[in-house]
Amino acid sequence: MILNGRVMDPETMFDAVSNVGIKNGRIAVITTDKITGTEKIDAKGLVIAPGFIDTHVHGVDPFTIKMILRDGVTTAMDLEVGAIHVGEWYDGKTQSGWQVNYGTTTSHALNRMRVHDPEIAMNEPVDMGNAAHYMHAAGEDGVVGWAMTKDTVETMNKVSRFLDEDLRQGALGLAAVPAYMARGLTTYALFEAQRVASRYGRLTAVHTRFHLSSEPPTEAALGFDEVFTNAYLLDAPLLVQHNNDYGWWEIEEKLQLARAKGLNMWSEHYPYASGATAISADFLRSEVWEDIQGNRYEETIFDPQTDSFFTRETFQETVASDPSRSIVIFMPWREEWIKYWLTMPHMAVANDGLPGHEADGNLLPWDADYSAYEGNPRTAGTHARTLRLGREQSVPLMFQLSQLSYWSALHLGDSGLQDMKDRGRVQVGKIADLTIFDPETVTDNSTFTAGENGLPSTGIPYVIVNGTVVVKKSKVLADVKPGQPIRYPVEENGRFKPVDVNRWISEKTIIPVALPAVDNCGAHVFSDDEVEE
């Protein structure tokens, strides 16, 4: 029982001091009457909110989960990069136990790696927790196939078959990162990948092709237009991830118009004027980042492992020697935009947090000190920072809770995902994923200073997952693992339909007889000289 707390439910707009009773993992009662129970939390002066739902957590490791629990997260999913061998991925989490709810999409990039980098064996579940090894190996032969190689019809069908199998196993949708494959991923291959997910009625979560670009002919909004057109024609949900850079206003306007037409589309942001990614990201190449966009590595690209900025020379050397290295990108131009993101309807909050690495690049153990984490502070502080900035800006608290939880649950639930229809709300009968915080003091504490990257948020003394207390008096409890899979039911049969040139011609034209297959989607094998260029 949670007594005397301010219960806030963004769906019904209920907002009143009440007592909440939890039984068998669900909310059994919300009342002003006296209730009794076996465990009591005194929530006087605190808000009882739906547990924060994060659709963009790359850190699927125990230490990262410990950090985000202190930040109020009860459900952590990686919808941007996703995973491969999804059935085994879910089985592994179930067997080991997990402190928060977990879920994943099928990874377009990693499944392309299976096809275009055949020299590497990828026979285990791979996600961002262990992808660095495979990313490094994929480039050892001089060709990063998954990022640089255009598909033929044959290879596109191979990728689609892998995607379909992951979706059959319950994956939440397609993870698409065309920004990292801008020179290898054709528009038709992306369209076909989205079609694979659409056959199941599932979303595409996307890091758009031209994210960060402000210069024609590759303005950021064009990357959105690409996936939006596909999703619209395929009648499929669309999540635009970290829509927090140039062109965000155009994309948000289009998303609002799309929702007005009944389309299930929304976006994410995190309230930082910085980003983080692998150093080998295609959009950080010198000829793009410095020569075209006018940035300087010495001012924008930061190495948390050395606590220093790169130069053009050291950047290029590190790309060659350690292409999976995590770096921080400073983007001061975002500062003026954050206040608008905090007030944008259906713009959810997601931290884009990377795995919990220490200085040597290894994953930290669960019981490591928070000061050992080296990475972007957004992993530890995004949700509390949102609440703090919203408080300072007088954003209505109910609106903030919609950004932090309800809108993600709403749109995923509208995609047919029952696990989300029962979350993101504080209502009788719903699953008891709850975050209890002090609206006057909740704040982030993580910074870009070495030793402070992972400092936990404060003002969130209790976090409850599936009716079980996991954070108690601001301490994450060890070996308490009530997290449940967020997953579609496994289907007996897949829905894969290969692309066939002759069938396409017979269906789309008036030619009465089949012709020899002559089209390979414009695929081109890069020579060594072209790869170097």
Short mmCIF file of N, CA, C and O in Angstrom, two decimals, residues 377-433:
data_model
loop_
_atom_site.label_atom_id
_atom_site.label_comp_id
_atom_site.label_asym_id
_atom_site.label_seq_id
_atom_site.Cartn_x
_atom_site.Cartn_y
_atom_site.Cartn_z
N PRO A 377 26.13 11.83 -19.79
CA PRO A 377 25.32 11.87 -18.56
C PRO A 377 23.83 11.64 -18.79
O PRO A 377 23.09 11.42 -17.84
N ARG A 378 23.40 11.68 -20.05
CA ARG A 378 21.97 11.47 -20.33
C ARG A 378 21.53 10.07 -19.89
O ARG A 378 20.35 9.87 -19.57
N THR A 379 22.44 9.10 -19.88
CA THR A 379 22.06 7.75 -19.46
C THR A 379 21.52 7.76 -18.04
O THR A 379 20.50 7.13 -17.74
N ALA A 380 22.17 8.49 -17.17
CA ALA A 380 21.80 8.50 -15.76
C ALA A 380 20.74 9.55 -15.42
O ALA A 380 20.01 9.39 -14.44
N GLY A 381 20.64 10.63 -16.21
CA GLY A 381 19.86 11.77 -15.73
C GLY A 381 18.71 12.26 -16.57
O GLY A 381 18.06 13.24 -16.19
N THR A 382 18.40 11.62 -17.70
CA THR A 382 17.43 12.20 -18.64
C THR A 382 16.07 12.49 -18.02
O THR A 382 15.50 13.57 -18.22
N HIS A 383 15.52 11.55 -17.28
CA HIS A 383 14.13 11.70 -16.83
C HIS A 383 14.00 12.70 -15.69
O HIS A 383 13.08 13.52 -15.68
N ALA A 384 14.94 12.63 -14.75
CA ALA A 384 14.92 13.63 -13.67
C ALA A 384 15.23 15.02 -14.22
O ALA A 384 14.68 16.02 -13.75
N ARG A 385 16.10 15.10 -15.22
CA ARG A 385 16.41 16.39 -15.84
C ARG A 385 15.17 16.98 -16.52
O ARG A 385 14.91 18.17 -16.44
N THR A 386 14.41 16.12 -17.18
CA THR A 386 13.16 16.56 -17.79
C THR A 386 12.24 17.17 -16.75
O THR A 386 11.66 18.25 -16.96
N LEU A 387 12.10 16.51 -15.61
CA LEU A 387 11.24 17.03 -14.56
C LEU A 387 11.79 18.33 -13.98
O LEU A 387 11.02 19.27 -13.70
N ARG A 388 13.10 18.40 -13.81
CA ARG A 388 13.68 19.63 -13.27
C ARG A 388 13.50 20.80 -14.23
O ARG A 388 13.06 21.90 -13.83
N LEU A 389 13.84 20.60 -15.50
CA LEU A 389 13.70 21.69 -16.47
C LEU A 389 12.24 22.08 -16.64
O LEU A 389 11.92 23.27 -16.79
N GLY A 390 11.36 21.10 -16.62
CA GLY A 390 9.93 21.42 -16.72
C GLY A 390 9.45 22.24 -15.53
O GLY A 390 8.65 23.16 -15.68
N ARG A 391 9.96 21.90 -14.34
CA ARG A 391 9.60 22.66 -13.14
C ARG A 391 10.09 24.10 -13.27
O ARG A 391 9.35 25.05 -12.97
N GLU A 392 11.31 24.27 -13.75
CA GLU A 392 11.88 25.61 -13.90
C GLU A 392 11.16 26.42 -14.98
O GLU A 392 11.13 27.65 -14.91
N GLN A 393 10.59 25.71 -15.94
CA GLN A 393 9.91 26.37 -17.06
C GLN A 393 8.40 26.42 -16.87
O GLN A 393 7.67 26.92 -17.72
N SER A 394 7.91 25.91 -15.73
CA SER A 394 6.48 25.89 -15.40
C SER A 394 5.66 25.08 -16.41
O SER A 394 4.52 25.42 -16.73
N VAL A 395 6.24 23.99 -16.90
CA VAL A 395 5.48 23.07 -17.75
C VAL A 395 4.54 22.27 -16.84
O VAL A 395 4.97 21.78 -15.78
N PRO A 396 3.26 22.12 -17.19
CA PRO A 396 2.34 21.35 -16.35
C PRO A 396 2.88 19.94 -16.09
O PRO A 396 3.34 19.26 -17.01
N LEU A 397 2.83 19.52 -14.84
CA LEU A 397 3.40 18.24 -14.47
C LEU A 397 2.69 17.08 -15.18
O LEU A 397 3.34 16.10 -15.57
N MET A 398 1.39 17.19 -15.38
CA MET A 398 0.67 16.12 -16.06
C MET A 398 1.17 15.96 -17.49
O MET A 398 1.27 14.84 -18.01
N PHE A 399 1.52 17.06 -18.15
CA PHE A 399 2.07 17.01 -19.50
C PHE A 399 3.41 16.29 -19.48
O PHE A 399 3.71 15.47 -20.36
N GLN A 400 4.22 16.59 -18.48
CA GLN A 400 5.52 15.93 -18.38
C GLN A 400 5.39 14.43 -18.20
O GLN A 400 6.15 13.65 -18.78
N LEU A 401 4.41 14.01 -17.41
CA LEU A 401 4.20 12.58 -17.21
C LEU A 401 3.74 11.90 -18.50
O LEU A 401 4.06 10.73 -18.74
N SER A 402 3.03 12.63 -19.34
CA SER A 402 2.68 12.09 -20.66
C SER A 402 3.93 11.87 -21.48
O SER A 402 4.08 10.83 -22.14
N GLN A 403 4.85 12.82 -21.46
CA GLN A 403 6.10 12.66 -22.19
C GLN A 403 6.94 11.51 -21.63
O GLN A 403 7.58 10.78 -22.38
N LEU A 404 6.95 11.36 -20.34
CA LEU A 404 7.81 10.39 -19.68
C LEU A 404 7.27 8.97 -19.73
O LEU A 404 8.04 8.02 -19.55
N SER A 405 5.96 8.82 -19.96
CA SER A 405 5.39 7.48 -19.86
C SER A 405 4.21 7.24 -20.78
O SER A 405 4.22 6.33 -21.61
N TYR A 406 3.17 8.06 -20.65
CA TYR A 406 1.88 7.72 -21.26
C TYR A 406 1.92 7.66 -22.77
O TYR A 406 1.37 6.73 -23.38
N TRP A 407 2.56 8.64 -23.43
CA TRP A 407 2.49 8.65 -24.89
C TRP A 407 3.20 7.46 -25.51
O TRP A 407 2.74 6.91 -26.52
N SER A 408 4.30 7.03 -24.93
CA SER A 408 4.94 5.81 -25.44
C SER A 408 4.02 4.61 -25.27
O SER A 408 3.87 3.79 -26.19
N ALA A 409 3.40 4.50 -24.10
CA ALA A 409 2.47 3.39 -23.87
C ALA A 409 1.27 3.47 -24.81
O ALA A 409 0.82 2.45 -25.36
N LEU A 410 0.76 4.67 -25.02
CA LEU A 410 -0.41 4.85 -25.88
C LEU A 410 -0.13 4.39 -27.31
O LEU A 410 -0.88 3.59 -27.89
N HIS A 411 0.94 4.88 -27.90
CA HIS A 411 1.21 4.58 -29.30
C HIS A 411 1.62 3.12 -29.49
O HIS A 411 1.22 2.49 -30.50
N LEU A 412 2.39 2.57 -28.56
CA LEU A 412 2.73 1.16 -28.67
C LEU A 412 1.50 0.29 -28.45
O LEU A 412 1.31 -0.74 -29.12
N GLY A 413 0.64 0.70 -27.54
CA GLY A 413 -0.61 -0.03 -27.34
C GLY A 413 -1.50 0.03 -28.56
O GLY A 413 -2.15 -0.96 -28.93
N ASP A 414 -1.55 1.19 -29.21
CA ASP A 414 -2.34 1.32 -30.43
C ASP A 414 -1.77 0.48 -31.58
O ASP A 414 -2.45 0.27 -32.59
N SER A 415 -0.52 0.03 -31.42
CA SER A 415 0.07 -0.89 -32.40
C SER A 415 -0.31 -2.34 -32.11
O SER A 415 0.20 -3.25 -32.76
N GLY A 416 -1.16 -2.53 -31.12
CA GLY A 416 -1.61 -3.88 -30.78
C GLY A 416 -0.81 -4.57 -29.71
O GLY A 416 -0.99 -5.78 -29.48
N LEU A 417 0.04 -3.84 -29.01
CA LEU A 417 0.90 -4.43 -27.99
C LEU A 417 0.20 -4.38 -26.63
O LEU A 417 0.16 -3.33 -25.97
N GLN A 418 -0.33 -5.51 -26.19
CA GLN A 418 -1.11 -5.55 -24.96
C GLN A 418 -0.28 -5.15 -23.75
O GLN A 418 -0.78 -4.51 -22.81
N ASP A 419 1.01 -5.50 -23.76
CA ASP A 419 1.87 -5.16 -22.62
C ASP A 419 1.90 -3.66 -22.35
O ASP A 419 2.12 -3.23 -21.21
N MET A 420 1.71 -2.84 -23.39
CA MET A 420 1.72 -1.39 -23.22
C MET A 420 0.33 -0.83 -22.94
O MET A 420 0.20 0.26 -22.37
N LYS A 421 -0.71 -1.53 -23.32
CA LYS A 421 -2.06 -1.08 -22.99
C LYS A 421 -2.29 -1.12 -21.48
O LYS A 421 -3.14 -0.40 -20.95
N ASP A 422 -1.52 -1.95 -20.78
CA ASP A 422 -1.66 -2.10 -19.34
C ASP A 422 -0.65 -1.29 -18.54
O ASP A 422 -0.60 -1.39 -17.32
N ARG A 423 0.15 -0.48 -19.25
CA ARG A 423 1.17 0.32 -18.56
C ARG A 423 1.02 1.79 -18.95
O ARG A 423 0.20 2.14 -19.79
N GLY A 424 1.80 2.65 -18.28
CA GLY A 424 1.74 4.07 -18.59
C GLY A 424 0.54 4.77 -17.99
O GLY A 424 0.26 5.93 -18.33
N ARG A 425 -0.17 4.09 -17.11
CA ARG A 425 -1.35 4.66 -16.45
C ARG A 425 -1.32 4.32 -14.96
O ARG A 425 -0.70 3.34 -14.55
N VAL A 426 -2.02 5.11 -14.17
CA VAL A 426 -2.25 4.77 -12.76
C VAL A 426 -3.75 4.62 -12.61
O VAL A 426 -4.49 5.57 -12.31
N GLN A 427 -4.23 3.42 -12.86
CA GLN A 427 -5.66 3.11 -12.85
C GLN A 427 -5.88 1.73 -12.25
O GLN A 427 -5.02 0.85 -12.36
N VAL A 428 -7.02 1.55 -11.64
CA VAL A 428 -7.37 0.24 -11.08
C VAL A 428 -7.38 -0.79 -12.20
O VAL A 428 -7.94 -0.57 -13.28
N GLY A 429 -6.72 -1.90 -11.97
CA GLY A 429 -6.65 -2.98 -12.93
C GLY A 429 -5.40 -2.95 -13.79
O GLY A 429 -5.07 -3.96 -14.43
N LYS A 430 -4.72 -1.82 -13.83
CA LYS A 430 -3.50 -1.73 -14.65
C LYS A 430 -2.30 -2.29 -13.88
O LYS A 430 -2.31 -2.41 -12.65
N ILE A 431 -1.26 -2.66 -14.63
CA ILE A 431 -0.04 -3.19 -14.02
C ILE A 431 0.60 -2.12 -13.14
O ILE A 431 0.69 -0.95 -13.53
N ALA A 432 1.07 -2.53 -11.99
CA ALA A 432 1.64 -1.60 -11.02
C ALA A 432 3.12 -1.34 -11.32
O ALA A 432 4.02 -1.78 -10.59
N ASP A 433 3.38 -0.64 -12.42
CA ASP A 433 4.68 -0.03 -12.69
C ASP A 433 4.55 1.43 -12.27
O ASP A 433 3.84 2.21 -12.93
#
